[in-house]
mmCIF file of C-alpha atoms and ligand atoms in Angstrom:
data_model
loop_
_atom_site.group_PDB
_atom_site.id
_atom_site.type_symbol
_atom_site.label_atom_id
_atom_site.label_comp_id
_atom_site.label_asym_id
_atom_site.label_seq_id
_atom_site.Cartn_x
_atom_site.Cartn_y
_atom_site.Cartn_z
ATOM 1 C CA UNK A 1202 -81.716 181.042 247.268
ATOM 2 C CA UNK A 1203 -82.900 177.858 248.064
ATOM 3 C CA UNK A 1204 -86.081 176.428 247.024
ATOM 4 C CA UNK A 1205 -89.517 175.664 249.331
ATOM 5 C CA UNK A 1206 -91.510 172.786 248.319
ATOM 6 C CA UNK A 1207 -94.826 172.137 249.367
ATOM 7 C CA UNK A 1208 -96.210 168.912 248.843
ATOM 8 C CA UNK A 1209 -99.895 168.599 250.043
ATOM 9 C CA UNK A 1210 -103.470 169.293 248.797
ATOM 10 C CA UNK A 1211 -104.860 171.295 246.563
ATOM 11 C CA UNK A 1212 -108.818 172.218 247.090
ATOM 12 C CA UNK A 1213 -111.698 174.395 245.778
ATOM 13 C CA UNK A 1214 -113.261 175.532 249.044
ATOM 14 C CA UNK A 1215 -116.647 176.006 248.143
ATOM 15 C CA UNK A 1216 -117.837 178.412 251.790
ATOM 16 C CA UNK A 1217 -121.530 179.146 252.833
ATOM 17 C CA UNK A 1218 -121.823 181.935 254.892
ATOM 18 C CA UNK A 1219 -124.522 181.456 257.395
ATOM 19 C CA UNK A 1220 -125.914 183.495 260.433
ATOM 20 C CA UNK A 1221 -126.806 179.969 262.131
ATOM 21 C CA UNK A 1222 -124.334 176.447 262.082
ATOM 22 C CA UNK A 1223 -127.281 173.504 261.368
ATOM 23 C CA UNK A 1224 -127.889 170.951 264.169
ATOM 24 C CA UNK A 1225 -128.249 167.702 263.525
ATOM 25 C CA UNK A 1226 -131.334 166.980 261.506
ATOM 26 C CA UNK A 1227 -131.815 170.659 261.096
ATOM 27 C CA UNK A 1228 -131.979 172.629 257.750
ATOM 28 C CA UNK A 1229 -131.075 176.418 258.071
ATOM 29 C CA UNK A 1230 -131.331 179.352 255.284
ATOM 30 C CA UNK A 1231 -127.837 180.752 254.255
ATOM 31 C CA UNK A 1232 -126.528 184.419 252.879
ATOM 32 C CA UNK A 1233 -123.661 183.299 249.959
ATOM 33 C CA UNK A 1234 -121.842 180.684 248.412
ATOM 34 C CA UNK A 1235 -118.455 181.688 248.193
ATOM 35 C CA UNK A 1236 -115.799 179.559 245.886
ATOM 36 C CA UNK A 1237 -112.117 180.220 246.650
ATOM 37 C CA UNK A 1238 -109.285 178.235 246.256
ATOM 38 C CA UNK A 1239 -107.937 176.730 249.581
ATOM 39 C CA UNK A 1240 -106.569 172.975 250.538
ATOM 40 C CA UNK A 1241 -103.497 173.118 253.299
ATOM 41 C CA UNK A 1242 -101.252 172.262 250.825
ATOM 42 C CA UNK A 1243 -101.871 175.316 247.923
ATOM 43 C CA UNK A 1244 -102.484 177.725 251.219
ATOM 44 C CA UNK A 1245 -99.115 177.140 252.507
ATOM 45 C CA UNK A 1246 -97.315 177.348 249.419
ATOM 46 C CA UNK A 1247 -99.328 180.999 248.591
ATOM 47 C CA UNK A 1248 -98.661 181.989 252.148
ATOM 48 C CA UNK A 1249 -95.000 181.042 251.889
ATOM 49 C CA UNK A 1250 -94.932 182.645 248.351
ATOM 50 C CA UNK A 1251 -96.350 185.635 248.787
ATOM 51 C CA UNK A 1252 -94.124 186.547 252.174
ATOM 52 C CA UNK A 1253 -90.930 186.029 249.661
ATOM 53 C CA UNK A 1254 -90.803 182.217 249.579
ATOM 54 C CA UNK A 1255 -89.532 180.797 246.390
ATOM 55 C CA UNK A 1256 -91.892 178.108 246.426
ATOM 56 C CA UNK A 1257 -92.606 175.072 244.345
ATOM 57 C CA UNK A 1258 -95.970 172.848 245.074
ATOM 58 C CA UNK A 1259 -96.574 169.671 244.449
ATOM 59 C CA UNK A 1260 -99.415 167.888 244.167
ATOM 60 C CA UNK A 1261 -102.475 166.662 242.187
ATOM 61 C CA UNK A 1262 -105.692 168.079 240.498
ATOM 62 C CA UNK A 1263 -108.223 167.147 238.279
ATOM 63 C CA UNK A 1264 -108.670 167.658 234.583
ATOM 64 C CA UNK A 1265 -111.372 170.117 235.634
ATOM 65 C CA UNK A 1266 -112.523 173.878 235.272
ATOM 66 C CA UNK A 1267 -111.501 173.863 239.442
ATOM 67 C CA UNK A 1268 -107.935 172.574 239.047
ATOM 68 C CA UNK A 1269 -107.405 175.212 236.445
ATOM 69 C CA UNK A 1270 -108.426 177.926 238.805
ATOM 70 C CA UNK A 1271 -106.046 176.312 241.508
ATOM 71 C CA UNK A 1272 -103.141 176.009 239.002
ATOM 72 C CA UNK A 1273 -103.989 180.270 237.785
ATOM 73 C CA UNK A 1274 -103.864 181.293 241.477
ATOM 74 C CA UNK A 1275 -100.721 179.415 242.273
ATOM 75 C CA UNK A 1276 -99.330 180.765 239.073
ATOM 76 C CA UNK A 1277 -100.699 184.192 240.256
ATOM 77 C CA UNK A 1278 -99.285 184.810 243.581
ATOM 78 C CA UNK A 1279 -95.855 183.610 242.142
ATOM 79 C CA UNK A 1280 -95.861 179.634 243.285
ATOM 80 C CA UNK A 1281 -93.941 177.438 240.612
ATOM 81 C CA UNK A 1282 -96.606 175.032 239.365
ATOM 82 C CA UNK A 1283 -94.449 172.314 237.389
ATOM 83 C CA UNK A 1284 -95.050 169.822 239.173
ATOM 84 C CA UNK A 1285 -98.831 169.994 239.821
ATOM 85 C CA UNK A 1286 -99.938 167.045 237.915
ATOM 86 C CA UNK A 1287 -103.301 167.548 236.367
ATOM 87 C CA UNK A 1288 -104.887 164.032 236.111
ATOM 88 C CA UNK A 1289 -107.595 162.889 233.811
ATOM 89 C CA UNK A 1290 -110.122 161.224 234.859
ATOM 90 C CA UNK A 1291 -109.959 162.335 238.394
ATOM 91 C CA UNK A 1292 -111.631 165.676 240.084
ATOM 92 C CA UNK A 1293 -110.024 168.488 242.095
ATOM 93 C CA UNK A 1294 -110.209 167.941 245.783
ATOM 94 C CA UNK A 1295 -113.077 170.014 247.209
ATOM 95 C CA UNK A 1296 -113.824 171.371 250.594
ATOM 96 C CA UNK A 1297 -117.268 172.119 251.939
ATOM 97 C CA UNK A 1298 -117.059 174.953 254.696
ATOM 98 C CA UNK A 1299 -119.784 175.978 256.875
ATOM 99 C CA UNK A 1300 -118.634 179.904 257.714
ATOM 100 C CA UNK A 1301 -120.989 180.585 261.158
ATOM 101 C CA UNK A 1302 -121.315 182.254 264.470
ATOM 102 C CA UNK A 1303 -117.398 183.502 263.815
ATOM 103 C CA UNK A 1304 -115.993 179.943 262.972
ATOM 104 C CA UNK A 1305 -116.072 177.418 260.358
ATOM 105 C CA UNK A 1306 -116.510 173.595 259.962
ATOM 106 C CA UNK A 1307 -114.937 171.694 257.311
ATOM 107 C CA UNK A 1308 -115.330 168.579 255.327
ATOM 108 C CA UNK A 1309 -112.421 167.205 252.215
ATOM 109 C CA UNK A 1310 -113.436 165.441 249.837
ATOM 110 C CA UNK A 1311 -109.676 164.065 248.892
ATOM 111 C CA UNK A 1312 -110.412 163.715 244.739
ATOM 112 C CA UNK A 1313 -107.066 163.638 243.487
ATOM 113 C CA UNK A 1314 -105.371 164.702 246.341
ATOM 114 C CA UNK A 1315 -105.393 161.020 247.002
ATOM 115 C CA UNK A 1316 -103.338 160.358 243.831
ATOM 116 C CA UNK A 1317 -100.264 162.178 245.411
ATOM 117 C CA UNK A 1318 -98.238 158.872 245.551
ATOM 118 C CA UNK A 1319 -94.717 158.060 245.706
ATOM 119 C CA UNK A 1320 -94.282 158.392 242.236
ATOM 120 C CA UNK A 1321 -95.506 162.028 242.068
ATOM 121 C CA UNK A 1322 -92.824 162.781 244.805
ATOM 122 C CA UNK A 1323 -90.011 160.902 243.077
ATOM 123 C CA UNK A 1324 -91.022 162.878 239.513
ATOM 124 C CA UNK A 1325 -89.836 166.046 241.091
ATOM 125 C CA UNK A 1326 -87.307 165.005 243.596
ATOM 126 C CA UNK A 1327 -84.386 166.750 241.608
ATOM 127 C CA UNK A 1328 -86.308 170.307 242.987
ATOM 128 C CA UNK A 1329 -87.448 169.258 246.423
ATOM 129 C CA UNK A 1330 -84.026 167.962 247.053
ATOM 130 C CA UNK A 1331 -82.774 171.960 246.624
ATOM 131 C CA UNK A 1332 -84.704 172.669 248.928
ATOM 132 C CA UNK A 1333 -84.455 174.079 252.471
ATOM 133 C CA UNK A 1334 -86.969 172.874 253.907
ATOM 134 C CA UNK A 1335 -90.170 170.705 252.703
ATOM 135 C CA UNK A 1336 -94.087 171.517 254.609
ATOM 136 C CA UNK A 1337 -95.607 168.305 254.503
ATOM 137 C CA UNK A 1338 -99.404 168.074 256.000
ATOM 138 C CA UNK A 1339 -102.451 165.160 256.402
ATOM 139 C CA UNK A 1340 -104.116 165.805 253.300
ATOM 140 C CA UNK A 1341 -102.497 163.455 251.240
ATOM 141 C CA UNK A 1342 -101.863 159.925 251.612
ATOM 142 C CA UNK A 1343 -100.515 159.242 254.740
ATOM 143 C CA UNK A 1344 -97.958 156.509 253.348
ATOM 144 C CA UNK A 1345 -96.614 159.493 251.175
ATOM 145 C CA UNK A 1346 -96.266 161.581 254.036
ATOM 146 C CA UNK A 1347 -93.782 158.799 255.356
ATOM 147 C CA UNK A 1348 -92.329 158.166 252.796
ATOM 148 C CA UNK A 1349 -91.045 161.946 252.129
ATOM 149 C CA UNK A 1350 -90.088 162.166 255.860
ATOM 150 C CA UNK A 1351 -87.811 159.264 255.625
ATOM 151 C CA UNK A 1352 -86.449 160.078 252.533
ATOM 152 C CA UNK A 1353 -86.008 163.841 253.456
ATOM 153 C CA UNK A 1354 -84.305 162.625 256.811
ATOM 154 C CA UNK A 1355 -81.911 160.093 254.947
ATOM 155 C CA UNK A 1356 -80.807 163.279 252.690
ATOM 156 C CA UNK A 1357 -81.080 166.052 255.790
ATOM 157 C CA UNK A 1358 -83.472 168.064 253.974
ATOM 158 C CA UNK A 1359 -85.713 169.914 256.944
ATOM 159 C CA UNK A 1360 -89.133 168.751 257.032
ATOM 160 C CA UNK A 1361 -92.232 170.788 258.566
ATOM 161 C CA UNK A 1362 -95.044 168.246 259.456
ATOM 162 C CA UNK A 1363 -98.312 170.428 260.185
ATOM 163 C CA UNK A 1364 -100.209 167.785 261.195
ATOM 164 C CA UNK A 1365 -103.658 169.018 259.951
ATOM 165 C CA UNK A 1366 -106.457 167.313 259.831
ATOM 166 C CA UNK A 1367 -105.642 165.233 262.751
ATOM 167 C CA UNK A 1368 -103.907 161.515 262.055
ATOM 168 C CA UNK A 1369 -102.112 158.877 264.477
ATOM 169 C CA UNK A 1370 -98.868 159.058 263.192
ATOM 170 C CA UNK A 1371 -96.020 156.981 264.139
ATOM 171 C CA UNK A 1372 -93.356 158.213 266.910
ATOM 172 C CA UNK A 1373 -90.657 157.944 264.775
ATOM 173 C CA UNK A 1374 -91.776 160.612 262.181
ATOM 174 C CA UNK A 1375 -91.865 163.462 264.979
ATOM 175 C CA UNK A 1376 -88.184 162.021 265.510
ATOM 176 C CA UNK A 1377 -87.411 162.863 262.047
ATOM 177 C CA UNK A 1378 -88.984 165.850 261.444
ATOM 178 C CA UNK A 1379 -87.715 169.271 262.394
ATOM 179 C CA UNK A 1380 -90.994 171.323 263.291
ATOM 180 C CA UNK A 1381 -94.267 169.537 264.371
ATOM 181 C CA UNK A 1382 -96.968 172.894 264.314
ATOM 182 C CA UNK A 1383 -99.929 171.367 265.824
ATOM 183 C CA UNK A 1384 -102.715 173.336 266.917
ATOM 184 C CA UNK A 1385 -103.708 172.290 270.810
ATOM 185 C CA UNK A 1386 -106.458 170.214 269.837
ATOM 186 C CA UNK A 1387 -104.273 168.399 267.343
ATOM 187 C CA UNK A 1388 -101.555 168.419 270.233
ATOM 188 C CA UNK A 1389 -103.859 166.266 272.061
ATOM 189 C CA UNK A 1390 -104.558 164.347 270.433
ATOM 190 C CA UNK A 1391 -100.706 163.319 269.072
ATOM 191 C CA UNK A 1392 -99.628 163.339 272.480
ATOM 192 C CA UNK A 1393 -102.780 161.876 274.881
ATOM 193 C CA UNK A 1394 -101.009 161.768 278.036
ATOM 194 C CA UNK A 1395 -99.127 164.369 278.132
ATOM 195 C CA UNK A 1396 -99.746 168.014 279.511
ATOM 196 C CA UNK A 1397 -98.898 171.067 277.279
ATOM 197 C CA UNK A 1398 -95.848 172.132 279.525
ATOM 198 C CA UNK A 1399 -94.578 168.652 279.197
ATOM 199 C CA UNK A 1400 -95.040 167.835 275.131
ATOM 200 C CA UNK A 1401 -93.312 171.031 274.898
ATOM 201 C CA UNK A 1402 -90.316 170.145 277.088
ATOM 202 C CA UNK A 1403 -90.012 166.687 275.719
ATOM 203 C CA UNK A 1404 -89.692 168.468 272.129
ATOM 204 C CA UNK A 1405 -87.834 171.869 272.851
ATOM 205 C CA UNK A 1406 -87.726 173.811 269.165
ATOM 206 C CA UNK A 1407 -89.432 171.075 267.780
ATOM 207 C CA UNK A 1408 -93.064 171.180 268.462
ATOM 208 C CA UNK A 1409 -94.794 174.665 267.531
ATOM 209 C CA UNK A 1410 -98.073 174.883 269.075
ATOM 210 C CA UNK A 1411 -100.573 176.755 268.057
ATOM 211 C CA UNK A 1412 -103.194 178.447 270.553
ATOM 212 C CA UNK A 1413 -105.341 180.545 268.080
ATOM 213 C CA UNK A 1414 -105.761 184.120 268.822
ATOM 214 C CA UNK A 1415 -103.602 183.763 272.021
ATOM 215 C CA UNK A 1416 -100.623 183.268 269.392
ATOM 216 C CA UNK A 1417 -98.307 180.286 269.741
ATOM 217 C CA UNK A 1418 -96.132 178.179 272.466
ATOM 218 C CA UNK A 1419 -93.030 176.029 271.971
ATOM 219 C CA UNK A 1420 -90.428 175.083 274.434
ATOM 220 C CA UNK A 1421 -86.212 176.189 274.581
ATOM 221 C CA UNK A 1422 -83.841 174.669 276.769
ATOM 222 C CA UNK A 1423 -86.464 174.260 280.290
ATOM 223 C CA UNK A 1424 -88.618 177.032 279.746
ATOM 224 C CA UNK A 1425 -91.584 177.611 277.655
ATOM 225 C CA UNK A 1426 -91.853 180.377 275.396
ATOM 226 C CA UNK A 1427 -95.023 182.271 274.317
ATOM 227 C CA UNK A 1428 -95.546 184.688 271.844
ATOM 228 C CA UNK A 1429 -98.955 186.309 271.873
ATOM 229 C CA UNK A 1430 -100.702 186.976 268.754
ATOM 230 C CA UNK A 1431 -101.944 190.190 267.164
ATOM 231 C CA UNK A 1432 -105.424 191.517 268.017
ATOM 232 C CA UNK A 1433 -107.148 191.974 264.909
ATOM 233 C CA UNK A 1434 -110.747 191.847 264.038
ATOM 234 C CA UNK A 1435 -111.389 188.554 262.576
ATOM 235 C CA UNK A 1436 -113.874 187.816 259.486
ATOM 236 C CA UNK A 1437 -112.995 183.909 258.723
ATOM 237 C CA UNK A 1438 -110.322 182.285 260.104
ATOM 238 C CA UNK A 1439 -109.933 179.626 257.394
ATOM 239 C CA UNK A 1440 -106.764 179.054 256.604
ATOM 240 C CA UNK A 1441 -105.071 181.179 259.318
ATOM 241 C CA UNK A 1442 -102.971 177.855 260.581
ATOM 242 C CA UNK A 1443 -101.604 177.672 257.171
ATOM 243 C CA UNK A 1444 -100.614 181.573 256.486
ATOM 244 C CA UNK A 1445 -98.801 180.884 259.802
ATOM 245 C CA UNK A 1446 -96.839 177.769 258.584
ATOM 246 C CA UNK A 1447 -95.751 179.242 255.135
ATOM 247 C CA UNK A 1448 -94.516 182.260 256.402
ATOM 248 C CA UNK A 1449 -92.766 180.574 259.613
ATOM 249 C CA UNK A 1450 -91.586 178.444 257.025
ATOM 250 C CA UNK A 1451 -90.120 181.500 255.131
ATOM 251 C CA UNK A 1452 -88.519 182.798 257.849
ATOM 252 C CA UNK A 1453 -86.873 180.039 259.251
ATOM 253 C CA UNK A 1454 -84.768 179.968 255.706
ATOM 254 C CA UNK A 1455 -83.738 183.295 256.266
ATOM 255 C CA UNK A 1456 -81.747 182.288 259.214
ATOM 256 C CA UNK A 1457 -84.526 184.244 261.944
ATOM 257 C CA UNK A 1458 -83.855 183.306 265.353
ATOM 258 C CA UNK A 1459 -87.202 181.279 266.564
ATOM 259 C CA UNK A 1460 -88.843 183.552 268.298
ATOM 260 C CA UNK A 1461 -88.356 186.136 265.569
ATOM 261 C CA UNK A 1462 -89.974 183.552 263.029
ATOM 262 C CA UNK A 1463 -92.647 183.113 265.073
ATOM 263 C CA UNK A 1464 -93.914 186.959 265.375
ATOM 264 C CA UNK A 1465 -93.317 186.801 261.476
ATOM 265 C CA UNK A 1466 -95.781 184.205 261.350
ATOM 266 C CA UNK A 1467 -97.546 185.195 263.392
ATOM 267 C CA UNK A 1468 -98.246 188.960 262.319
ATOM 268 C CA UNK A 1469 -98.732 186.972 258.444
ATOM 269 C CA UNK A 1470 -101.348 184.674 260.319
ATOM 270 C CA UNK A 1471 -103.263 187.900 262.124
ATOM 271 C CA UNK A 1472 -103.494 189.481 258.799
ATOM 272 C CA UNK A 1473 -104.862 186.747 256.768
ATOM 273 C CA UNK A 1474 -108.199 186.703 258.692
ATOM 274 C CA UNK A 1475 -109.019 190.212 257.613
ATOM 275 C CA UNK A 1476 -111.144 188.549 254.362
ATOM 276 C CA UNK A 1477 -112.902 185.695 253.775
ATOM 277 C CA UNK A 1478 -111.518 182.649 252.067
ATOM 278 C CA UNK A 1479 -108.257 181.287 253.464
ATOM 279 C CA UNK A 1480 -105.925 182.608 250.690
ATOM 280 C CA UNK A 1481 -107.956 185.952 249.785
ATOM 281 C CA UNK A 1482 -106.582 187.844 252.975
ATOM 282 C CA UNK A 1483 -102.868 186.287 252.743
ATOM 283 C CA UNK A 1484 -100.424 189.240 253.152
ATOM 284 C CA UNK A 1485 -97.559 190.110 251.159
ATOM 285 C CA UNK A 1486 -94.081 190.883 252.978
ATOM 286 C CA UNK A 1487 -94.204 194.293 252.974
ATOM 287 C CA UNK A 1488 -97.585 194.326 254.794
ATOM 288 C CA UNK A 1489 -96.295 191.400 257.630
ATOM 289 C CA UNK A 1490 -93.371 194.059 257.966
ATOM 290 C CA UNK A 1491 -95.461 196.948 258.569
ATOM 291 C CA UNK A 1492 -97.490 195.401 261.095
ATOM 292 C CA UNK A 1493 -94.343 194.494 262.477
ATOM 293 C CA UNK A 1494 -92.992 198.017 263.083
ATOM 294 C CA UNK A 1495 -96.626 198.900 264.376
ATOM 295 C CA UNK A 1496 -96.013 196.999 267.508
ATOM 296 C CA UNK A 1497 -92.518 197.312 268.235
HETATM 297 O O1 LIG B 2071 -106.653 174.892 256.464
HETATM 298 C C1 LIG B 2071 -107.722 175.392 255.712
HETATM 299 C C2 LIG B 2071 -108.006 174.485 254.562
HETATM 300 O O2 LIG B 2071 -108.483 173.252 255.049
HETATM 301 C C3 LIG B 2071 -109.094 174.965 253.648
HETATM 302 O O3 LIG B 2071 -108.622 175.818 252.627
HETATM 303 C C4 LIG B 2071 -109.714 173.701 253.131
HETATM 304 O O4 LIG B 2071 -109.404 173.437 251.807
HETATM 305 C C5 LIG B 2071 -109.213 172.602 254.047
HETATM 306 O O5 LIG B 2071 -108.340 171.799 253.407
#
């Protein structure tokens, strides 16, 4: 089997849970700090892993008590950590998540995720080369980003851009990519003067939208396809977008038609909202599966 590789972030999510989000100016009383390990990057690469994905990341932490917990629960749910550089001198990426009135709101502080440079990527080429596909996102330097894409494209190595946070990226990357899995605020904003119907038909099989809870859109031949999500009750949502893209990810490998990857991911994505923390409620195959047969 061929190999996954993830190249993105790796973050300590450090969550408050709150009953009330803080206005501007305000201060507000909250219930927990929670500290889980999250970054879209390590989430996809645990999402892919867990669903059967033989997955290697690659990335950057710190020399630091949190980039040894993110290097344990890659290690733990079965992701190949050899080429997670652990730099000294620099920290773990952090993110600092406001979990309130049933949504979050996130700010990255990069740390060493903004060390992923060229050179990181060329150190483990030899494995990301083997691979069949590569999930890039916009938490490391962009220029890296690019500079995978290209290279993947000039070798025909599939690339998955989820392009999370949102970035103005050049034209010529969604060219080269194979999916672009946007949610529809990210969509746009990538494409500003375009409808949905009409980013979908310019990029049929290309563009995987997201549209939270009502599942996800993408467009074959001249129609658009939908397929709805699964109603589930929802504690945190964090990290939902990247269960989705690991395990879509997974089953594109396995030679799925798209529609069929898509409920995959999609049934992987419902589950994972079940805890809080955006790797805690990942599921493992045989759990996607069941849900599966459940709604057949
Ligand atoms: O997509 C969710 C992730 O975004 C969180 O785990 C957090 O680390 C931020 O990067």
């Amino acid at each position: 089997m061929k190999y996954i590789s993830v190249i993105g972030s790796c973050n300590m999510d450090m969550i408050v849970e709150s009953d009330i989000r803080p206005k501007a100016g305000e201060t507000v009383m909250g219930k927990r700090l929670i500290l889980s390990p999250g970054g879209k990057g390590a989430n996809q690469a645990v999402a892919a892993a867990k669903v059967g994905g033989d997955v290697y990341m690659i990335g950057c932490v710190g020399d630091d008590a949190n980039g040894e917990m993110m290097c344990h629960t890659l290690q733990n749910n079965g992701v190949h950590t050899k080429y997670v550089n652990v730099l000294s001198n620099e920290i773990t990426g952090t993110a600092h998540i406001i979990l309130a009135e049933g949504d979050n709101s996130i700010i990255v502080l990069s740390g060493a995720n903004g060390k992923v440079n060229q050179a990181v990527v060329d150190k483990a080429w030899d494995i990301i080369s083997q691979s069949a596909i590569i999930l890039l996102q916009h938490e490391i330097p962009l220029d890296t980003v690019g500079y995978i894409i290209q290279r993947a494209y000039d070798e025909k190595i599939p690339v998955l851009l989820n392009p999370a946070p949102y970035a103005d990226i050049p034209k010529d990357w969604i060219d080269k990519v194979s999916y672009l899995t946007p949610n529809e605020h990210e969509a746009a904003l990538i494409f500003p003067h375009m409808t949905r119907e009409e980013i979908l038909h310019a990029y049929p099989r290309k563009v995987v939208m997201t549209i939270g809870k009502e599942g996800v859109i993408y467009g074959d031949n001249d129609s658009i396809v939908h397929v709805p999500g699964f109603d589930v009750s929802v504690v945190d949502t964090t990290g939902a977008g990247d269960t989705f893209n690991g395990a879509f990810a997974v089953a594109c490998t396995e030679g799925k038609s798209m529609e069929e990857a898509v409920r995959f991911a999609n049934a992987a994505a419902a589950l994972s909202v079940g805890k809080i923390g955006a790797q805690a409620g990942m599921p493992v195959r045989e759990e996607v599966e069941e849900l599966l047969s459940c709604k057949r």
